[in-house]
PDB file of C-alpha atoms in Angstrom:
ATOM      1  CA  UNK A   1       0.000   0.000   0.000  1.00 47.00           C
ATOM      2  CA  UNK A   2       1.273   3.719  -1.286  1.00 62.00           C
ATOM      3  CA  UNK A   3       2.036   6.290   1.303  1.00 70.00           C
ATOM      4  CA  UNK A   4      -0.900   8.568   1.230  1.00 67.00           C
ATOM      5  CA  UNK A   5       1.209  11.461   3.188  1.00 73.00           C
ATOM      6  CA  UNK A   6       4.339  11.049   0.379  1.00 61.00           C
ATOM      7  CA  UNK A   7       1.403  10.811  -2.805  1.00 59.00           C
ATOM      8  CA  UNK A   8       0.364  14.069  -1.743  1.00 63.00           C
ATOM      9  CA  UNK A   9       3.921  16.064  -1.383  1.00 59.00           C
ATOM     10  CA  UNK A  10       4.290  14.410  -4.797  1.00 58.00           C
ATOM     11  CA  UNK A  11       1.492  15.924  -6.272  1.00 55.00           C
ATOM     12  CA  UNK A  12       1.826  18.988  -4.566  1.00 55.00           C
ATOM     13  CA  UNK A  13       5.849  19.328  -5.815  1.00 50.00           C
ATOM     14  CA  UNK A  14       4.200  18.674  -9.547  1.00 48.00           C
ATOM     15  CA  UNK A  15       1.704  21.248  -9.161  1.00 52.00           C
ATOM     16  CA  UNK A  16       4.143  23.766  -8.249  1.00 49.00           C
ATOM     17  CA  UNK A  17       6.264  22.583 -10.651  1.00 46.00           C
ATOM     18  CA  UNK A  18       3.566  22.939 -13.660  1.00 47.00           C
ATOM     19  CA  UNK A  19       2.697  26.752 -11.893  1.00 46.00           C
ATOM     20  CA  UNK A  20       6.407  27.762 -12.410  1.00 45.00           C
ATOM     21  CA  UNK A  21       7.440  26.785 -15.631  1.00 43.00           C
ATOM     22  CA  UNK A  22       3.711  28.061 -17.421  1.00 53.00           C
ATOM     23  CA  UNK A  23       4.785  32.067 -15.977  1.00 69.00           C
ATOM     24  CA  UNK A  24       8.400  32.737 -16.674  1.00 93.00           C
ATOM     25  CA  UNK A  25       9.951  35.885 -15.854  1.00 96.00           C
ATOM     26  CA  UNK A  26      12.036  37.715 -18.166  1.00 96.00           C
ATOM     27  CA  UNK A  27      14.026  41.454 -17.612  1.00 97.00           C
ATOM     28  CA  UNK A  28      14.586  43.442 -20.106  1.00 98.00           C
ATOM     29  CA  UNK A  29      13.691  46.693 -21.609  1.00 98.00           C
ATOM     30  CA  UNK A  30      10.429  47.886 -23.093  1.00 98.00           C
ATOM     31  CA  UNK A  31      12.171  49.377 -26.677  1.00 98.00           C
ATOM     32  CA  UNK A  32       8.436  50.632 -27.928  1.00 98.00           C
ATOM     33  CA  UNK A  33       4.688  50.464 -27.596  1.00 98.00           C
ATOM     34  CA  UNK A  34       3.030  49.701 -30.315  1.00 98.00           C
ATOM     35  CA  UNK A  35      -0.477  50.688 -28.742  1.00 98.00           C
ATOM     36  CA  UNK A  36      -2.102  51.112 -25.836  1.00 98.00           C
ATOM     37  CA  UNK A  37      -1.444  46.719 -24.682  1.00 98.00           C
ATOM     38  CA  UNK A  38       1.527  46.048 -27.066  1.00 98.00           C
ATOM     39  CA  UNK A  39       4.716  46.524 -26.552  1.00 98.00           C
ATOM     40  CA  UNK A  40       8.375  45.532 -28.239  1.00 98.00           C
ATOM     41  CA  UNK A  41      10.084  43.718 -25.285  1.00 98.00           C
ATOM     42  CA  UNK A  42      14.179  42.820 -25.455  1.00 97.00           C
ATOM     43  CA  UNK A  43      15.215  40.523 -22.907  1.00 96.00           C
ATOM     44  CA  UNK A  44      19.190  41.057 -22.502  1.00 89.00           C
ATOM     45  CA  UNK A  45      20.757  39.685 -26.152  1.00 90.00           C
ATOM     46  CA  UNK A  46      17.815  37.871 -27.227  1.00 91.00           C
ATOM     47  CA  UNK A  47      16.247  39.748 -30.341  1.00 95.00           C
ATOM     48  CA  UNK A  48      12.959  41.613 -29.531  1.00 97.00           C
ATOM     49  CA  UNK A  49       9.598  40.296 -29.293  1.00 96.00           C
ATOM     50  CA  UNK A  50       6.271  41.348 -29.321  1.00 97.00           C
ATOM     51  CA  UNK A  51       4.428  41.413 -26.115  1.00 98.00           C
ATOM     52  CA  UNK A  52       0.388  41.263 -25.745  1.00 98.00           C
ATOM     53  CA  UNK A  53      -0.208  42.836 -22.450  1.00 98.00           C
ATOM     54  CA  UNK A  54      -2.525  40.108 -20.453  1.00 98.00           C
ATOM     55  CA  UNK A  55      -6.135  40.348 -19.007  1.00 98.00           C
ATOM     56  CA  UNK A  56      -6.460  44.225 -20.850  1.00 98.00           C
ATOM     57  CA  UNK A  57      -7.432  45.330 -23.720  1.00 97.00           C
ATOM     58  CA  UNK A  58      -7.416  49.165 -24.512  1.00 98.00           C
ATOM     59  CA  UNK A  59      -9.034  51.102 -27.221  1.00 97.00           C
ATOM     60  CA  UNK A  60      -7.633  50.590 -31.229  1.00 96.00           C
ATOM     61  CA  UNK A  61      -5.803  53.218 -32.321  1.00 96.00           C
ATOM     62  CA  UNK A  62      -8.646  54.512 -34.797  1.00 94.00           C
ATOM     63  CA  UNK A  63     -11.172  54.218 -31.510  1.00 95.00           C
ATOM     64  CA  UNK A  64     -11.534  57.290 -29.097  1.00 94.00           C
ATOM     65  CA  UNK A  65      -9.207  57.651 -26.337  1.00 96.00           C
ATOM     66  CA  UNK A  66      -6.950  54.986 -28.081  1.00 96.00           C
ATOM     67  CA  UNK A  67      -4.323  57.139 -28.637  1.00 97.00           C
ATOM     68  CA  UNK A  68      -4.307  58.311 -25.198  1.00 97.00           C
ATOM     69  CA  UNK A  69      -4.031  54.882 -24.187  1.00 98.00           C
ATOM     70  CA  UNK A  70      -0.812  54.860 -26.223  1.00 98.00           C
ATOM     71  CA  UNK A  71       0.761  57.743 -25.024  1.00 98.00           C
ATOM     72  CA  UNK A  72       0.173  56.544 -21.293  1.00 98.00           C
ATOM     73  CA  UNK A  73       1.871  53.443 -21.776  1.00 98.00           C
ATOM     74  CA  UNK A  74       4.680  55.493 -24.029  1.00 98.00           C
ATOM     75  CA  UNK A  75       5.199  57.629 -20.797  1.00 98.00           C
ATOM     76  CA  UNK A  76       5.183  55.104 -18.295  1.00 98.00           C
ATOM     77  CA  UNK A  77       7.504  52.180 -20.376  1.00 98.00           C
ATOM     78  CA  UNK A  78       9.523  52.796 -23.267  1.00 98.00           C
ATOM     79  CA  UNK A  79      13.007  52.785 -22.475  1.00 98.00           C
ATOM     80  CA  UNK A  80      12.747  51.864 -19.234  1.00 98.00           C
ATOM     81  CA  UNK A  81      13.920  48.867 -17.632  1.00 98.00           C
ATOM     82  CA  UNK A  82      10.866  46.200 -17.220  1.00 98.00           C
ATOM     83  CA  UNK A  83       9.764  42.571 -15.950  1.00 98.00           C
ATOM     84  CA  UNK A  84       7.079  40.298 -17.920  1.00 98.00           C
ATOM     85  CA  UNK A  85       5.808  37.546 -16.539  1.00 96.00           C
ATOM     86  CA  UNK A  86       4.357  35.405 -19.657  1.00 97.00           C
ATOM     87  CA  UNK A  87       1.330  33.303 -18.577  1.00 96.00           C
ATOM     88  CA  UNK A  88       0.242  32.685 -22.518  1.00 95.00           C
ATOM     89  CA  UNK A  89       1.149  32.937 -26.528  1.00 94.00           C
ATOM     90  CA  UNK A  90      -1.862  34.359 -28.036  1.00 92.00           C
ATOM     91  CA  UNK A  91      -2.695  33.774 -31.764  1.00 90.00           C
ATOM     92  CA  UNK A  92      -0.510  36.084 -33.129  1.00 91.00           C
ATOM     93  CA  UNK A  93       2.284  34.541 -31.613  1.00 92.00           C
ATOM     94  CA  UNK A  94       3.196  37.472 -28.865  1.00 94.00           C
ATOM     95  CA  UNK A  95       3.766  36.359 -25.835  1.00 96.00           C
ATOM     96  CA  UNK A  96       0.824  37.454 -23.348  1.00 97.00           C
ATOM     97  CA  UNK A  97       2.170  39.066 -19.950  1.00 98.00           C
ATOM     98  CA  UNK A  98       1.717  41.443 -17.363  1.00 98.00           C
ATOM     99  CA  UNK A  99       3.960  44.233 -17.442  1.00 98.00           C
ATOM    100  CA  UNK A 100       5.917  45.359 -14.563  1.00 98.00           C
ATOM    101  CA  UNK A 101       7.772  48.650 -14.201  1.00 98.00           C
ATOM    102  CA  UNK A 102       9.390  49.540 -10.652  1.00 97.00           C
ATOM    103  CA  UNK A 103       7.579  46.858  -8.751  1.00 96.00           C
ATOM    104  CA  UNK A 104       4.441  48.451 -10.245  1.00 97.00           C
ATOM    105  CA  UNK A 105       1.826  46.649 -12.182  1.00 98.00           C
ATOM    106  CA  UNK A 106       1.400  48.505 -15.537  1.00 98.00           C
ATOM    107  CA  UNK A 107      -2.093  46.345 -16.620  1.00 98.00           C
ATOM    108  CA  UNK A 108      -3.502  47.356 -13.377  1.00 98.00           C
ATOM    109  CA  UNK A 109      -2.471  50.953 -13.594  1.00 98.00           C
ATOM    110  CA  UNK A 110      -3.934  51.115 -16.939  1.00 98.00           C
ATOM    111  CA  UNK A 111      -7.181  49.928 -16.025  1.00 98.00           C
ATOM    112  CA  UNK A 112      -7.070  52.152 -12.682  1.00 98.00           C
ATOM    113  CA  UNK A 113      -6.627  55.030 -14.551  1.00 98.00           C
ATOM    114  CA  UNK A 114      -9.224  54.591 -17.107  1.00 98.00           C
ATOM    115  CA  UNK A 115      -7.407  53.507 -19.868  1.00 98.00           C
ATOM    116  CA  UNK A 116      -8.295  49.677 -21.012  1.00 98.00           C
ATOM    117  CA  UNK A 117     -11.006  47.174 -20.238  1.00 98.00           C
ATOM    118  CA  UNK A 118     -10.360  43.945 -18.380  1.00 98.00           C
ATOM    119  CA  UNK A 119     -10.689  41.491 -20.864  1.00 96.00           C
ATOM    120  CA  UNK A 120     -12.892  38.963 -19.651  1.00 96.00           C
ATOM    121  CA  UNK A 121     -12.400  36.479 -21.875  1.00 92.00           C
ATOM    122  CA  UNK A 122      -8.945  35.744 -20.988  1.00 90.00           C
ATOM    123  CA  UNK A 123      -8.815  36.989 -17.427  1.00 96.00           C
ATOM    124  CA  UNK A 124      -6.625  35.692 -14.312  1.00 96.00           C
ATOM    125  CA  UNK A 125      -5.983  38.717 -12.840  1.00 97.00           C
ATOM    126  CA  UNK A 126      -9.192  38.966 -11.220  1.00 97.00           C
ATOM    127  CA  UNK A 127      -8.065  42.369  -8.941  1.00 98.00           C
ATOM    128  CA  UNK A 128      -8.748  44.220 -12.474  1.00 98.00           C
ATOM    129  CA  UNK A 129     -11.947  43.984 -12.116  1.00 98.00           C
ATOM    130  CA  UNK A 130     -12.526  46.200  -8.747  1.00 98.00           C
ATOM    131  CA  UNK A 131      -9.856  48.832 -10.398  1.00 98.00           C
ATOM    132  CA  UNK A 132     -12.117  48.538 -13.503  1.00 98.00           C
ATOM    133  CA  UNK A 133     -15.368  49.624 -11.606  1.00 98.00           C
ATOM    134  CA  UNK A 134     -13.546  52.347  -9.567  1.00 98.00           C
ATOM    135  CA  UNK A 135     -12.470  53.930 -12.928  1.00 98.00           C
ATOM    136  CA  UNK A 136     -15.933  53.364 -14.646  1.00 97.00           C
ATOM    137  CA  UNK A 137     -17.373  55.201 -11.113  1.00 97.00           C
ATOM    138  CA  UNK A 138     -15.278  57.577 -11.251  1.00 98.00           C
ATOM    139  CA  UNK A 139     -15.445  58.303 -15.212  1.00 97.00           C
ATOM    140  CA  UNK A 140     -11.602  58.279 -15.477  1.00 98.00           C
ATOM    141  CA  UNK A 141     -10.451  57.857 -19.120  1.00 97.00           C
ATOM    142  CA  UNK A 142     -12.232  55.939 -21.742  1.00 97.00           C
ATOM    143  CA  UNK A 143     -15.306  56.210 -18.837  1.00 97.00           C
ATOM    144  CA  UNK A 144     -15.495  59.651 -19.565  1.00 96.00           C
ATOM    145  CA  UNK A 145     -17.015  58.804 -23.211  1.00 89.00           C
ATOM    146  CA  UNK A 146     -20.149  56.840 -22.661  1.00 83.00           C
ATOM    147  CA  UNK A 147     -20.108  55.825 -26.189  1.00 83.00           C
ATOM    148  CA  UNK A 148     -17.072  54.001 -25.759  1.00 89.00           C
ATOM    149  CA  UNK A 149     -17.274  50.603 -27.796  1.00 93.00           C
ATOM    150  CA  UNK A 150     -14.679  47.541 -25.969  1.00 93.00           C
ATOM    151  CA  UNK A 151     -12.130  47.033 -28.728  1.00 92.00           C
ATOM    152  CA  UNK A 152     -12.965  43.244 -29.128  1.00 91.00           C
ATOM    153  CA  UNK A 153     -16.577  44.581 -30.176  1.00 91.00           C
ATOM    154  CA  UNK A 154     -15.016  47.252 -32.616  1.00 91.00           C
ATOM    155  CA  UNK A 155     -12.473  44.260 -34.005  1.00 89.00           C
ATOM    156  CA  UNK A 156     -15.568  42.139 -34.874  1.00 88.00           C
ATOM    157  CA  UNK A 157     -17.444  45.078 -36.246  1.00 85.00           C
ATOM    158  CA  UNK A 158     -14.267  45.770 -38.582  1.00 86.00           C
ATOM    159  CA  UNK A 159     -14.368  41.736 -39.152  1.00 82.00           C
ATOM    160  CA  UNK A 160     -17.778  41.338 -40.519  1.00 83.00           C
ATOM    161  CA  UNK A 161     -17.505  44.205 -42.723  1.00 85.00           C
ATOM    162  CA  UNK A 162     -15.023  42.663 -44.479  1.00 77.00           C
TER     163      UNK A 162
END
């Protein structure tokens, strides 16, 4: 008969295991923002890549207040030195992660601050969501238009036009 006490440490070690190697970390420097949740990461000598920022998604450039999405990301990232932690590749082959600047969040500050919607679809972040509802409250950003259109409805729109 199987130790029930060492089948459990087992599975625990795998879990962990499984939990570390999905998120890896990577430092590097964001060298531009493409919009207002993409962003041209370079981790030390490896060429750049594109980075998807996770659980966000902020206005399309040709939507209102996307450009001011842009430029807030612009001012708080490019150049600077930065952390990703990738949880996902989505299909356009960037790697999906939460951006971290100076031990702060920058998909939580974006969404604080008015500037993207959590994407619900893909969330695991779930503290976006109260900073989501504090910004809607408080009409901060993209909240101030109240014909704002999520970008994943303005994608589809652009889609089916097609």
């Amino acid at each position: 008969m199987r130790n029930p006490i060492a089948l459990t440490s087992m599975a625990f070690v795998l879990i962990i295991l499984a939990i570390s190697t999905h998120a890896t970390t990577r430092y590097g420097t964001v060298e531009r923002v493409v919009d207002g949740d993409t962003i041209v990461f370079k981790a030390g000598d490896a060429k750049t890549q594109r980075v998807r920022l996770a659980d966000i998604d902020t206005p399309e450039l040709d939507q209102p207040w996307g450009g001011e999405a842009k430029a807030a990301l612009k001012g708080w990232a490019e150049n600077r030195r930065a952390q990703i932690r990738i949880v996902d590749t989505d299909r356009y082959g960037r790697l999906a992660a939460p951006l971290w600047i100076d031990g702060k969040n920058i998909n939580r500050r974006l969404v604080a601050e008015g500037h993207a919607w959590v994407y619900r679809r893909y969330l695991r972040d779930r503290a976006l969501l109260s900073l989501e509802a504090s910004a809607k409250a408080s009409g901060l950003g993209l909240w101030s238009n109240q014909a704002s259109v999520e970008p994943w409805k303005h994608r589809s729109k652009l889609q089916s036009n097609k």
